Coordinates of C-alpha atoms and ligand atoms in Angstrom, one line a residue:
M1 CA 153.3 -92.8 -31.4
E2 CA 156.9 -93.4 -33.3
L3 CA 157.3 -94.4 -37.0
K4 CA 160.7 -94.6 -38.8
Y5 CA 161.8 -94.3 -42.4
D6 CA 164.4 -94.3 -44.3
F7 CA 163.7 -90.7 -46.1
L8 CA 161.1 -87.9 -44.8
V9 CA 160.5 -85.8 -47.2
I10 CA 158.3 -82.7 -46.2
G11 CA 156.5 -81.4 -48.6
T12 CA 155.0 -82.3 -52.1
G13 CA 155.6 -79.6 -54.4
L14 CA 158.2 -80.7 -57.7
G15 CA 160.6 -80.8 -55.6
G16 CA 159.5 -83.5 -52.2
L17 CA 157.7 -85.6 -54.9
S18 CA 160.4 -86.4 -57.6
F19 CA 163.0 -86.9 -54.7
A20 CA 160.5 -89.5 -53.2
L21 CA 160.1 -91.3 -56.2
K22 CA 164.3 -91.3 -55.8
A23 CA 165.0 -92.3 -52.6
A24 CA 162.0 -94.9 -53.1
E25 CA 163.6 -96.7 -55.1
H26 CA 166.6 -97.2 -52.7
G27 CA 164.3 -97.0 -48.6
K28 CA 161.5 -96.6 -47.4
V29 CA 159.7 -93.0 -47.6
C30 CA 157.2 -91.1 -45.8
L31 CA 155.8 -88.2 -48.4
I32 CA 154.3 -85.4 -45.3
S33 CA 151.8 -82.7 -46.6
K34 CA 150.1 -80.4 -44.0
V35 CA 146.8 -80.3 -46.5
E36 CA 146.1 -82.3 -49.6
M37 CA 149.6 -83.7 -51.8
E38 CA 148.4 -81.8 -54.6
E39 CA 148.0 -78.2 -52.3
T40 CA 151.6 -76.8 -52.7
N41 CA 153.4 -73.4 -55.0
T42 CA 154.2 -76.1 -58.2
R43 CA 150.6 -76.1 -58.5
Y44 CA 150.6 -72.6 -58.8
A45 CA 152.9 -72.3 -61.7
Q46 CA 151.4 -71.2 -64.5
G47 CA 154.3 -70.3 -66.7
G48 CA 156.6 -72.9 -67.6
I49 CA 160.3 -74.9 -66.7
A50 CA 163.1 -72.9 -68.1
A51 CA 166.2 -75.2 -70.2
V52 CA 167.5 -75.2 -73.3
T53 CA 166.0 -77.1 -76.0
Y54 CA 166.7 -75.8 -79.4
E55 CA 168.7 -73.5 -81.0
P56 CA 169.4 -70.7 -81.4
D57 CA 169.7 -71.1 -77.2
S58 CA 172.1 -71.8 -75.5
H59 CA 173.2 -73.0 -72.3
A60 CA 175.5 -69.9 -72.5
K61 CA 172.5 -67.6 -73.1
H62 CA 170.8 -69.3 -70.2
V63 CA 173.6 -68.7 -67.8
E64 CA 174.1 -65.3 -69.0
D65 CA 171.0 -64.6 -68.8
T66 CA 170.0 -66.2 -65.0
L67 CA 173.4 -64.2 -63.9
V68 CA 171.7 -60.8 -65.2
A69 CA 168.5 -61.4 -63.5
G70 CA 170.4 -62.2 -60.3
D71 CA 172.0 -59.4 -60.4
Q72 CA 175.8 -60.8 -60.5
L73 CA 175.0 -62.3 -57.3
C74 CA 174.2 -65.7 -58.4
N75 CA 177.4 -68.6 -57.8
E76 CA 178.5 -68.9 -61.1
E77 CA 179.1 -72.4 -60.3
V78 CA 175.6 -73.8 -59.8
V79 CA 173.9 -71.5 -62.1
K80 CA 176.2 -73.4 -64.8
M81 CA 175.6 -77.0 -63.3
V82 CA 171.4 -76.2 -63.1
V83 CA 171.8 -75.1 -66.6
M84 CA 173.4 -78.2 -67.9
E85 CA 171.2 -80.7 -66.2
G86 CA 168.4 -79.2 -66.4
P87 CA 167.2 -80.2 -70.1
D88 CA 168.5 -84.0 -68.4
Q89 CA 165.8 -83.9 -65.3
I90 CA 163.4 -82.4 -68.2
R91 CA 163.1 -85.6 -70.4
E92 CA 162.6 -87.6 -66.6
L93 CA 159.9 -85.0 -65.8
I94 CA 158.6 -86.4 -69.2
Q95 CA 158.6 -89.6 -68.7
W96 CA 157.0 -89.7 -65.7
G97 CA 154.0 -88.5 -67.6
T98 CA 154.2 -84.6 -67.7
H99 CA 152.8 -83.0 -70.7
F100 CA 154.9 -80.2 -73.0
D101 CA 152.9 -78.1 -75.8
K102 CA 153.8 -78.9 -78.9
Q103 CA 154.2 -77.3 -82.5
S104 CA 152.2 -78.5 -85.1
S105 CA 155.8 -79.6 -85.9
G106 CA 156.0 -81.8 -82.6
K107 CA 158.1 -79.9 -82.0
Y108 CA 157.7 -78.1 -78.5
D109 CA 156.2 -74.5 -78.3
L110 CA 158.4 -72.5 -76.1
A111 CA 157.8 -69.5 -74.8
R112 CA 159.1 -66.7 -73.5
E113 CA 159.0 -64.8 -71.0
G114 CA 161.0 -61.7 -68.6
G115 CA 164.7 -61.0 -68.2
H116 CA 165.7 -64.8 -71.2
S117 CA 166.9 -64.5 -74.0
E118 CA 165.7 -66.6 -76.6
Y119 CA 162.3 -68.8 -76.3
R120 CA 163.3 -71.7 -73.9
I121 CA 160.1 -71.8 -71.3
L122 CA 158.6 -75.5 -71.7
H123 CA 155.2 -75.1 -70.7
H124 CA 151.6 -76.5 -70.6
K125 CA 149.1 -74.1 -71.8
D126 CA 149.5 -71.6 -68.8
N127 CA 148.7 -74.0 -66.1
T128 CA 152.1 -75.9 -66.3
G129 CA 152.5 -76.9 -62.5
Q130 CA 149.3 -78.5 -62.0
E131 CA 150.5 -80.4 -64.9
I132 CA 153.6 -81.0 -63.0
Q133 CA 151.9 -81.7 -59.9
R134 CA 149.3 -83.6 -61.1
A135 CA 152.0 -86.4 -63.1
L136 CA 153.6 -87.0 -60.3
S137 CA 151.3 -87.2 -58.1
V138 CA 150.5 -90.4 -60.0
Q139 CA 153.6 -91.8 -59.8
V140 CA 153.3 -91.5 -55.9
R141 CA 150.3 -92.5 -54.9
K142 CA 150.9 -95.7 -56.9
H143 CA 154.7 -96.3 -55.4
P144 CA 155.0 -99.0 -52.8
N145 CA 157.4 -97.9 -51.1
I146 CA 155.7 -94.5 -49.9
D147 CA 154.0 -94.0 -47.4
L148 CA 151.9 -90.4 -47.8
L149 CA 150.7 -88.9 -44.3
E150 CA 148.6 -85.4 -45.7
N151 CA 146.8 -83.1 -42.5
H152 CA 150.1 -83.6 -41.2
F153 CA 152.3 -80.5 -40.6
A154 CA 156.0 -80.6 -39.3
V155 CA 156.1 -78.9 -36.5
D156 CA 160.1 -78.6 -35.6
L157 CA 163.3 -80.6 -36.4
I158 CA 164.3 -82.9 -33.8
T159 CA 168.1 -83.0 -33.4
Q160 CA 170.6 -83.6 -31.2
H161 CA 169.3 -79.7 -28.6
H162 CA 166.3 -82.4 -27.9
L163 CA 168.4 -84.6 -25.8
G164 CA 169.0 -82.8 -23.7
K165 CA 171.8 -81.5 -25.1
L166 CA 173.3 -77.9 -25.2
V167 CA 173.6 -76.7 -29.2
K168 CA 174.9 -73.4 -30.9
R169 CA 174.3 -71.3 -33.7
H170 CA 175.9 -72.7 -36.9
L171 CA 178.5 -75.4 -35.4
T172 CA 179.0 -78.2 -37.9
N173 CA 177.9 -81.3 -35.9
I174 CA 174.5 -80.1 -35.2
E175 CA 172.5 -83.5 -37.2
C176 CA 168.9 -83.9 -37.8
Y177 CA 166.6 -87.4 -36.7
G178 CA 163.7 -86.7 -38.2
A179 CA 160.9 -84.2 -37.2
Y180 CA 157.8 -83.3 -34.3
V181 CA 155.0 -83.6 -36.3
L182 CA 151.3 -82.9 -35.7
N183 CA 148.5 -85.2 -36.9
L184 CA 145.8 -82.8 -38.3
D185 CA 142.7 -85.0 -37.6
T186 CA 144.0 -86.1 -34.5
E187 CA 145.9 -83.1 -32.5
E188 CA 148.5 -85.0 -32.4
V189 CA 151.9 -85.0 -32.2
F190 CA 154.0 -87.4 -32.0
K191 CA 157.7 -88.4 -33.6
I192 CA 159.4 -89.7 -37.0
L193 CA 162.7 -90.3 -37.0
S194 CA 164.8 -91.1 -40.0
K195 CA 168.0 -91.2 -41.1
T196 CA 167.3 -88.5 -43.2
T197 CA 165.3 -85.7 -43.9
L198 CA 164.6 -83.2 -46.3
L199 CA 163.1 -80.1 -47.3
A200 CA 160.5 -79.1 -49.3
S201 CA 158.5 -77.1 -47.9
G202 CA 158.1 -74.2 -50.4
G203 CA 158.4 -70.5 -49.6
A204 CA 156.4 -67.7 -47.5
G205 CA 154.3 -65.3 -49.8
N206 CA 152.0 -65.1 -46.5
L207 CA 154.6 -63.0 -44.6
Y208 CA 152.5 -60.2 -46.8
S209 CA 148.6 -58.9 -47.4
T210 CA 148.8 -59.1 -51.1
T211 CA 150.2 -63.1 -52.1
T212 CA 150.3 -65.4 -55.3
N213 CA 151.0 -68.6 -53.1
P214 CA 148.2 -70.0 -51.4
T215 CA 148.0 -69.7 -48.2
I216 CA 150.0 -73.1 -47.2
A217 CA 152.5 -71.1 -48.0
T218 CA 153.8 -69.9 -44.3
G219 CA 157.9 -70.7 -44.0
D220 CA 157.9 -73.1 -41.9
G221 CA 161.1 -74.8 -43.5
V222 CA 163.2 -72.1 -42.6
A223 CA 161.4 -70.8 -39.4
M224 CA 162.4 -75.0 -37.9
V225 CA 165.6 -74.5 -39.8
Y226 CA 166.3 -71.2 -38.2
R227 CA 165.5 -72.4 -34.8
A228 CA 167.5 -75.4 -35.4
K229 CA 170.3 -73.4 -36.0
G230 CA 170.9 -74.4 -39.4
I231 CA 171.6 -71.5 -41.9
I232 CA 169.7 -69.6 -43.5
E233 CA 170.3 -67.1 -46.1
N234 CA 169.3 -64.0 -48.6
M235 CA 165.8 -63.8 -47.1
E236 CA 166.6 -59.7 -47.7
F237 CA 165.7 -61.2 -51.1
V238 CA 162.0 -61.3 -52.1
Q239 CA 160.3 -61.4 -55.0
F240 CA 157.1 -59.5 -55.8
H241 CA 155.5 -60.8 -59.0
P242 CA 154.2 -57.2 -61.5
T243 CA 151.2 -59.1 -62.6
S244 CA 148.9 -60.5 -61.2
L245 CA 144.7 -59.4 -61.3
F246 CA 143.0 -56.3 -59.4
N247 CA 140.2 -58.4 -57.3
P248 CA 140.0 -56.9 -54.2
G249 CA 139.4 -59.5 -51.5
E250 CA 140.8 -62.8 -53.6
S251 CA 143.1 -64.6 -51.7
P252 CA 145.7 -66.2 -53.1
S253 CA 146.1 -62.9 -55.7
Y254 CA 145.5 -64.6 -59.7
L255 CA 148.6 -65.0 -61.4
I256 CA 148.6 -63.8 -64.5
T257 CA 152.0 -65.3 -65.8
E258 CA 155.1 -63.2 -67.4
A259 CA 154.4 -65.7 -70.4
M260 CA 151.6 -63.0 -71.5
R261 CA 154.2 -60.3 -71.9
G262 CA 156.4 -63.3 -73.0
Y263 CA 153.5 -62.8 -76.1
G264 CA 153.6 -59.6 -76.6
G265 CA 152.0 -58.2 -73.8
I266 CA 152.2 -54.4 -73.2
L267 CA 151.3 -52.3 -70.0
R268 CA 150.0 -49.7 -69.3
N269 CA 149.6 -46.6 -66.7
Q270 CA 146.3 -46.1 -66.6
S271 CA 145.8 -43.5 -68.8
G272 CA 147.3 -45.5 -71.9
E273 CA 151.1 -45.3 -71.8
K274 CA 153.1 -48.1 -71.8
F275 CA 154.9 -46.3 -69.0
M276 CA 158.0 -50.0 -68.6
N277 CA 160.0 -47.9 -72.0
K278 CA 160.7 -45.5 -69.4
Y279 CA 162.6 -47.9 -66.9
D280 CA 164.6 -50.1 -68.6
S281 CA 165.5 -51.0 -72.5
R282 CA 164.3 -54.5 -72.0
G283 CA 160.6 -52.4 -71.5
S284 CA 157.7 -54.6 -71.0
L285 CA 160.0 -58.1 -70.3
A286 CA 162.2 -56.5 -68.4
P287 CA 163.3 -59.0 -65.5
R288 CA 161.1 -59.3 -63.2
D289 CA 162.8 -56.3 -60.1
V290 CA 162.7 -53.7 -62.6
V291 CA 159.0 -54.9 -64.1
A292 CA 158.2 -54.0 -60.2
R293 CA 159.8 -51.6 -59.0
A294 CA 158.4 -49.4 -62.2
I295 CA 154.5 -50.6 -61.4
D296 CA 155.1 -50.0 -57.3
N297 CA 155.8 -46.5 -58.9
E298 CA 153.6 -45.4 -61.4
L299 CA 150.8 -46.8 -58.4
K300 CA 152.3 -44.2 -56.7
I301 CA 153.3 -41.3 -58.5
H302 CA 149.1 -41.5 -60.0
G303 CA 147.0 -42.6 -56.8
H304 CA 146.2 -45.5 -58.6
D305 CA 145.4 -49.0 -57.6
F306 CA 146.5 -51.1 -60.3
V307 CA 148.2 -50.7 -63.7
Y308 CA 147.0 -52.7 -66.9
L309 CA 148.4 -55.0 -68.9
D310 CA 146.7 -55.0 -72.6
N311 CA 146.7 -58.2 -74.7
N312 CA 144.9 -57.0 -77.5
H313 CA 147.5 -57.2 -80.3
L314 CA 146.4 -60.9 -80.1
S315 CA 143.0 -62.7 -80.9
G316 CA 140.2 -64.3 -78.7
K317 CA 141.9 -67.3 -80.3
E318 CA 144.8 -67.0 -79.5
L319 CA 144.9 -66.2 -76.4
K320 CA 142.2 -69.1 -75.3
E321 CA 144.2 -71.4 -77.1
H322 CA 147.6 -70.3 -74.6
F323 CA 146.3 -68.7 -71.7
P324 CA 142.4 -71.0 -71.4
N325 CA 142.5 -70.4 -67.8
I326 CA 143.4 -66.7 -67.6
T327 CA 140.6 -66.3 -70.0
E328 CA 138.6 -67.9 -68.3
K329 CA 139.3 -66.1 -64.9
C330 CA 138.9 -62.5 -66.4
R331 CA 135.5 -63.3 -68.0
S332 CA 134.0 -65.2 -64.5
L333 CA 135.0 -61.3 -63.8
G334 CA 132.7 -59.8 -66.8
I335 CA 137.0 -58.6 -68.8
D336 CA 137.3 -60.1 -72.2
I337 CA 141.0 -60.2 -72.2
A338 CA 140.6 -59.8 -76.4
K339 CA 138.8 -56.5 -75.8
D340 CA 140.0 -55.2 -72.2
K341 CA 143.2 -54.6 -71.5
I342 CA 144.0 -56.7 -67.9
P343 CA 143.9 -55.3 -63.9
V344 CA 147.1 -55.9 -63.4
V345 CA 148.9 -55.0 -59.5
P346 CA 152.5 -57.4 -58.6
A347 CA 151.8 -59.4 -55.2
A348 CA 154.9 -61.5 -53.3
H349 CA 156.2 -64.8 -55.1
Y350 CA 158.8 -65.8 -54.1
I351 CA 162.0 -65.6 -51.7
C352 CA 165.1 -66.5 -53.4
G353 CA 167.0 -66.8 -50.2
G354 CA 166.8 -69.9 -47.0
V355 CA 168.8 -72.3 -46.3
K356 CA 171.7 -72.3 -47.8
V357 CA 172.8 -75.8 -49.1
D358 CA 175.5 -76.7 -51.1
M359 CA 175.6 -78.6 -54.5
D360 CA 174.3 -82.1 -53.1
G361 CA 171.5 -80.4 -51.2
Q362 CA 172.4 -80.2 -48.1
T363 CA 172.4 -78.4 -45.4
G364 CA 174.5 -76.7 -42.4
I365 CA 172.6 -79.5 -40.4
K366 CA 173.8 -83.1 -40.7
R367 CA 171.3 -85.1 -42.5
L368 CA 169.2 -82.5 -43.6
Y369 CA 168.6 -81.8 -47.3
A370 CA 166.5 -78.7 -48.6
V371 CA 165.3 -77.9 -52.2
G372 CA 163.2 -76.1 -53.7
E373 CA 161.8 -72.4 -52.9
V374 CA 162.2 -72.8 -49.4
A375 CA 166.8 -73.2 -50.2
S376 CA 169.3 -70.9 -51.0
T377 CA 171.5 -72.8 -53.6
G378 CA 172.9 -68.9 -54.8
L379 CA 171.0 -70.2 -58.4
H380 CA 168.2 -66.8 -58.7
G381 CA 171.0 -64.6 -56.3
A382 CA 169.6 -61.0 -56.5
N383 CA 166.3 -62.3 -58.2
R384 CA 165.2 -64.7 -60.0
L385 CA 164.6 -65.5 -63.5
A386 CA 161.8 -65.9 -64.1
S387 CA 160.9 -70.7 -64.4
N388 CA 164.3 -71.1 -62.8
S389 CA 163.0 -71.8 -59.6
L390 CA 161.2 -75.0 -61.2
I391 CA 164.2 -76.7 -63.1
E392 CA 166.3 -75.9 -59.9
A393 CA 163.5 -78.1 -57.5
I394 CA 164.1 -80.9 -60.6
V395 CA 167.4 -81.0 -60.3
Y396 CA 168.7 -80.1 -56.8
A397 CA 166.1 -83.1 -55.9
D398 CA 167.6 -85.0 -57.7
R399 CA 171.5 -84.0 -56.3
A400 CA 169.9 -85.1 -53.1
A401 CA 168.1 -88.3 -54.0
L402 CA 171.9 -89.3 -55.3
H403 CA 173.5 -87.8 -52.1
A404 CA 170.5 -89.3 -49.4
V405 CA 170.4 -93.0 -51.3
Q406 CA 174.6 -93.2 -51.2
N407 CA 175.3 -92.1 -47.1
V408 CA 172.5 -93.1 -46.0
P409 CA 173.3 -97.2 -45.0
E410 CA 175.8 -94.6 -42.3
Y411 CA 173.4 -93.8 -40.1
Q412 CA 171.6 -95.0 -37.0
F413 CA 167.7 -93.7 -35.5
A414 CA 168.3 -91.8 -33.0
D415 CA 167.1 -93.9 -30.2
R416 CA 165.8 -91.8 -26.4
I417 CA 164.5 -89.1 -27.8
P418 CA 161.9 -87.5 -26.2
D419 CA 157.7 -87.6 -26.6
W420 CA 156.5 -83.7 -27.0
D421 CA 156.3 -82.2 -24.3
I422 CA 152.3 -81.0 -24.2
T423 CA 152.4 -80.4 -20.0
G424 CA 150.5 -77.1 -18.8
T425 CA 149.3 -76.9 -22.6
T426 CA 145.5 -75.7 -23.8
H427 CA 143.4 -74.4 -26.5
P428 CA 144.4 -70.9 -26.7
E429 CA 140.5 -69.8 -25.6
E430 CA 140.8 -66.8 -28.1
M431 CA 141.5 -67.6 -31.7
V432 CA 141.9 -63.5 -32.7
L433 CA 144.9 -63.7 -30.2
I434 CA 146.7 -65.6 -33.7
T435 CA 144.5 -64.0 -36.5
Q436 CA 145.0 -60.2 -35.6
N437 CA 149.0 -60.6 -35.0
L438 CA 148.8 -62.3 -38.0
K439 CA 146.7 -59.0 -40.1
E440 CA 149.4 -57.1 -38.6
L441 CA 152.5 -59.4 -39.3
K442 CA 151.2 -58.9 -43.3
Q443 CA 150.8 -55.2 -42.5
I444 CA 154.0 -55.0 -40.9
M445 CA 156.3 -56.6 -43.9
T446 CA 153.5 -55.1 -47.1
N447 CA 154.6 -51.2 -45.4
Y448 CA 157.4 -51.5 -44.1
V449 CA 159.5 -53.9 -45.8
G450 CA 157.5 -54.5 -49.4
I451 CA 159.6 -53.3 -53.1
V452 CA 160.6 -50.4 -51.9
R453 CA 161.8 -50.0 -48.2
S454 CA 164.5 -47.1 -46.6
D455 CA 166.2 -47.4 -43.0
L456 CA 163.6 -46.2 -41.4
R457 CA 160.9 -48.5 -42.6
L458 CA 163.2 -51.5 -41.3
E459 CA 163.8 -50.0 -38.1
R460 CA 160.1 -49.8 -37.5
A461 CA 159.1 -53.2 -38.8
T462 CA 161.9 -54.5 -36.3
A463 CA 160.3 -52.6 -33.0
R464 CA 156.4 -53.7 -34.3
L465 CA 157.7 -56.6 -34.6
E466 CA 159.5 -57.7 -31.3
I467 CA 155.9 -56.5 -29.7
I468 CA 154.3 -59.6 -32.0
Y469 CA 157.3 -61.9 -31.6
R470 CA 157.0 -62.2 -27.5
E471 CA 152.4 -62.1 -27.3
T472 CA 153.1 -64.7 -30.1
E473 CA 156.0 -66.7 -28.0
A474 CA 154.2 -66.8 -24.7
L475 CA 150.9 -68.3 -26.3
Y476 CA 152.6 -70.6 -28.5
R477 CA 153.9 -71.5 -24.8
K478 CA 151.1 -72.4 -23.2
S479 CA 149.1 -73.3 -26.2
K480 CA 148.4 -77.2 -27.3
V481 CA 149.7 -77.2 -30.8
S482 CA 147.7 -75.7 -32.9
L483 CA 148.2 -75.4 -37.0
R484 CA 147.5 -71.7 -36.9
I485 CA 149.9 -70.7 -33.7
C486 CA 152.4 -72.4 -35.7
Q487 CA 152.1 -71.7 -39.0
L488 CA 152.0 -67.5 -37.5
R489 CA 155.5 -67.9 -35.1
N490 CA 156.7 -69.3 -37.6
L491 CA 156.0 -66.3 -40.6
I492 CA 157.3 -63.6 -37.9
N493 CA 160.5 -66.0 -37.7
V494 CA 161.1 -65.7 -41.4
G495 CA 159.5 -62.2 -40.8
Y496 CA 162.6 -61.5 -38.9
L497 CA 164.9 -63.6 -40.9
V498 CA 164.1 -60.7 -43.5
I499 CA 163.7 -57.8 -42.2
K500 CA 167.8 -58.4 -40.0
M501 CA 168.8 -59.4 -43.8
A502 CA 167.2 -56.5 -45.0
Q503 CA 168.7 -54.2 -43.1
A504 CA 172.9 -56.1 -42.8
R505 CA 172.5 -55.2 -46.8
K506 CA 173.8 -51.9 -47.0
E507 CA 173.1 -51.2 -50.9
S508 CA 170.0 -51.2 -53.0
R509 CA 170.7 -55.0 -55.2
G510 CA 167.7 -57.1 -57.7
L511 CA 164.7 -57.7 -55.0
H512 CA 166.5 -55.6 -52.1
Y513 CA 165.4 -51.0 -53.6
N514 CA 166.2 -49.3 -50.4
L515 CA 165.8 -45.7 -50.8
D516 CA 168.9 -44.5 -48.3
Y517 CA 170.8 -46.5 -51.2
P518 CA 170.3 -45.3 -54.5
K519 CA 170.5 -47.1 -57.2
S520 CA 170.8 -45.9 -60.8
L521 CA 167.2 -45.9 -61.8
D522 CA 166.5 -42.7 -63.5
I523 CA 163.1 -42.2 -62.2
K524 CA 162.3 -41.1 -59.1
Q525 CA 161.0 -44.4 -56.3
M526 CA 158.6 -43.5 -54.2
Ligands
SIN1 C1 154.6 -67.3 -64.4 O1 153.8 -67.4 -64.8 O2 154.8 -65.9 -64.6 C2 155.5 -67.2 -62.7 C3 156.2 -68.0 -63.3 C4 157.1 -68.2 -62.4 O3 157.2 -67.5 -61.4 O4 158.2 -67.9 -62.6

């Protein structure tokens, strides 16, 4: 089977949906999601979306906060562009039906998170992502020019490689003609040929044992581009959210939004000490890399499994009003957050690197765009400022849509693309071969390539990963293609890139902390 579209969009979070809505005004769009459209990383974003709204905030302050959080590795031109264009995109979100909380005066109720010098986070209670996802999903489902294929998984991008042409890594003339897509209901792989393709496939939190990401975050976009010989960068910068709810066995880990610290929540160790003051003068509201590393250190020094987030300065009424979902979630576990402190631990949350794109969201592969967490735009540098990701996704989706719409008339559909080759493949007899390798991968990444790394840990990770890479490739070649084996293969590709890029960075910077290149963090790191 073969389908043809002007625009193929892989992924249905904020980046994918907003691009689809704009592109659909100019041509036919196919939107694919490997599960149902609403299950995305966007949906799990609690805190909100950062944009300059009222004085005393200013573009200059938002730019400065982003550059400081990014440990001076951000692309300043990109930072300025996103900060300037952000407010217009917020207006579009509102026009599409998104509700942000307002004060009784009618002004938006702005929150503050780590690393922000001003109150600038627009939010909807403590489930902003869910509200954005809801509003855009409604628009997409009723758009006549958008065909939505749920339970469809992009296995690989189609490039010249599939025409039997030799493609060398980093050649400038690689082109994307669409994707091979697995229908998860019929288990058949078919071709979607497109004039342009957008990757909006999210992150890869499932590389780690503990993550705030939903199970779908398996690095599919980065892995596909890597295999298609595109350019990937900055993968060493994996952001751990400092505060996920400590509730062993729960996956994904439940996020405790940083906005709680913005409202004055204080981190304490199990002895009750406000330990953050030892690490950074900004205390509990220091940028995420600093806070996650400090918590990690406290846990290792004291041999504890969690620290506490103390919100006792707020009344039960205030907590319920601002954080109704967290209040309810904790209550279901017997924690009354008006009286009890919340046990929290860091969890893998966001990958700052990804597919390298220019300021129009174009990747190094022609006709292929990337937006959202899968992309590396230069906005985040070595550490993403809280709530800067949704604004990045929507600004880049807008730019990519504009660029793709202008260029699509130049492109033809590729012909003579072969069907997916299933010769000699069978269902893997033992699922344990996949599940065990996934477990091992997560352990390797968590223990050796987590918040604190060392040259020896990275070396060990490389040697261990090599074994599971070879085993999984061998299994993949003889297996009928399935979601589980593809996701494992993608995670292994992404894990490899994180390790290699971590080894290449001979310094500690932002989210990449290597004990062999100590930084002036006054407390000894373990
Ligand atoms: C949070 O609410 O703390 C998460 C928001 C983000 O990661 O930007």
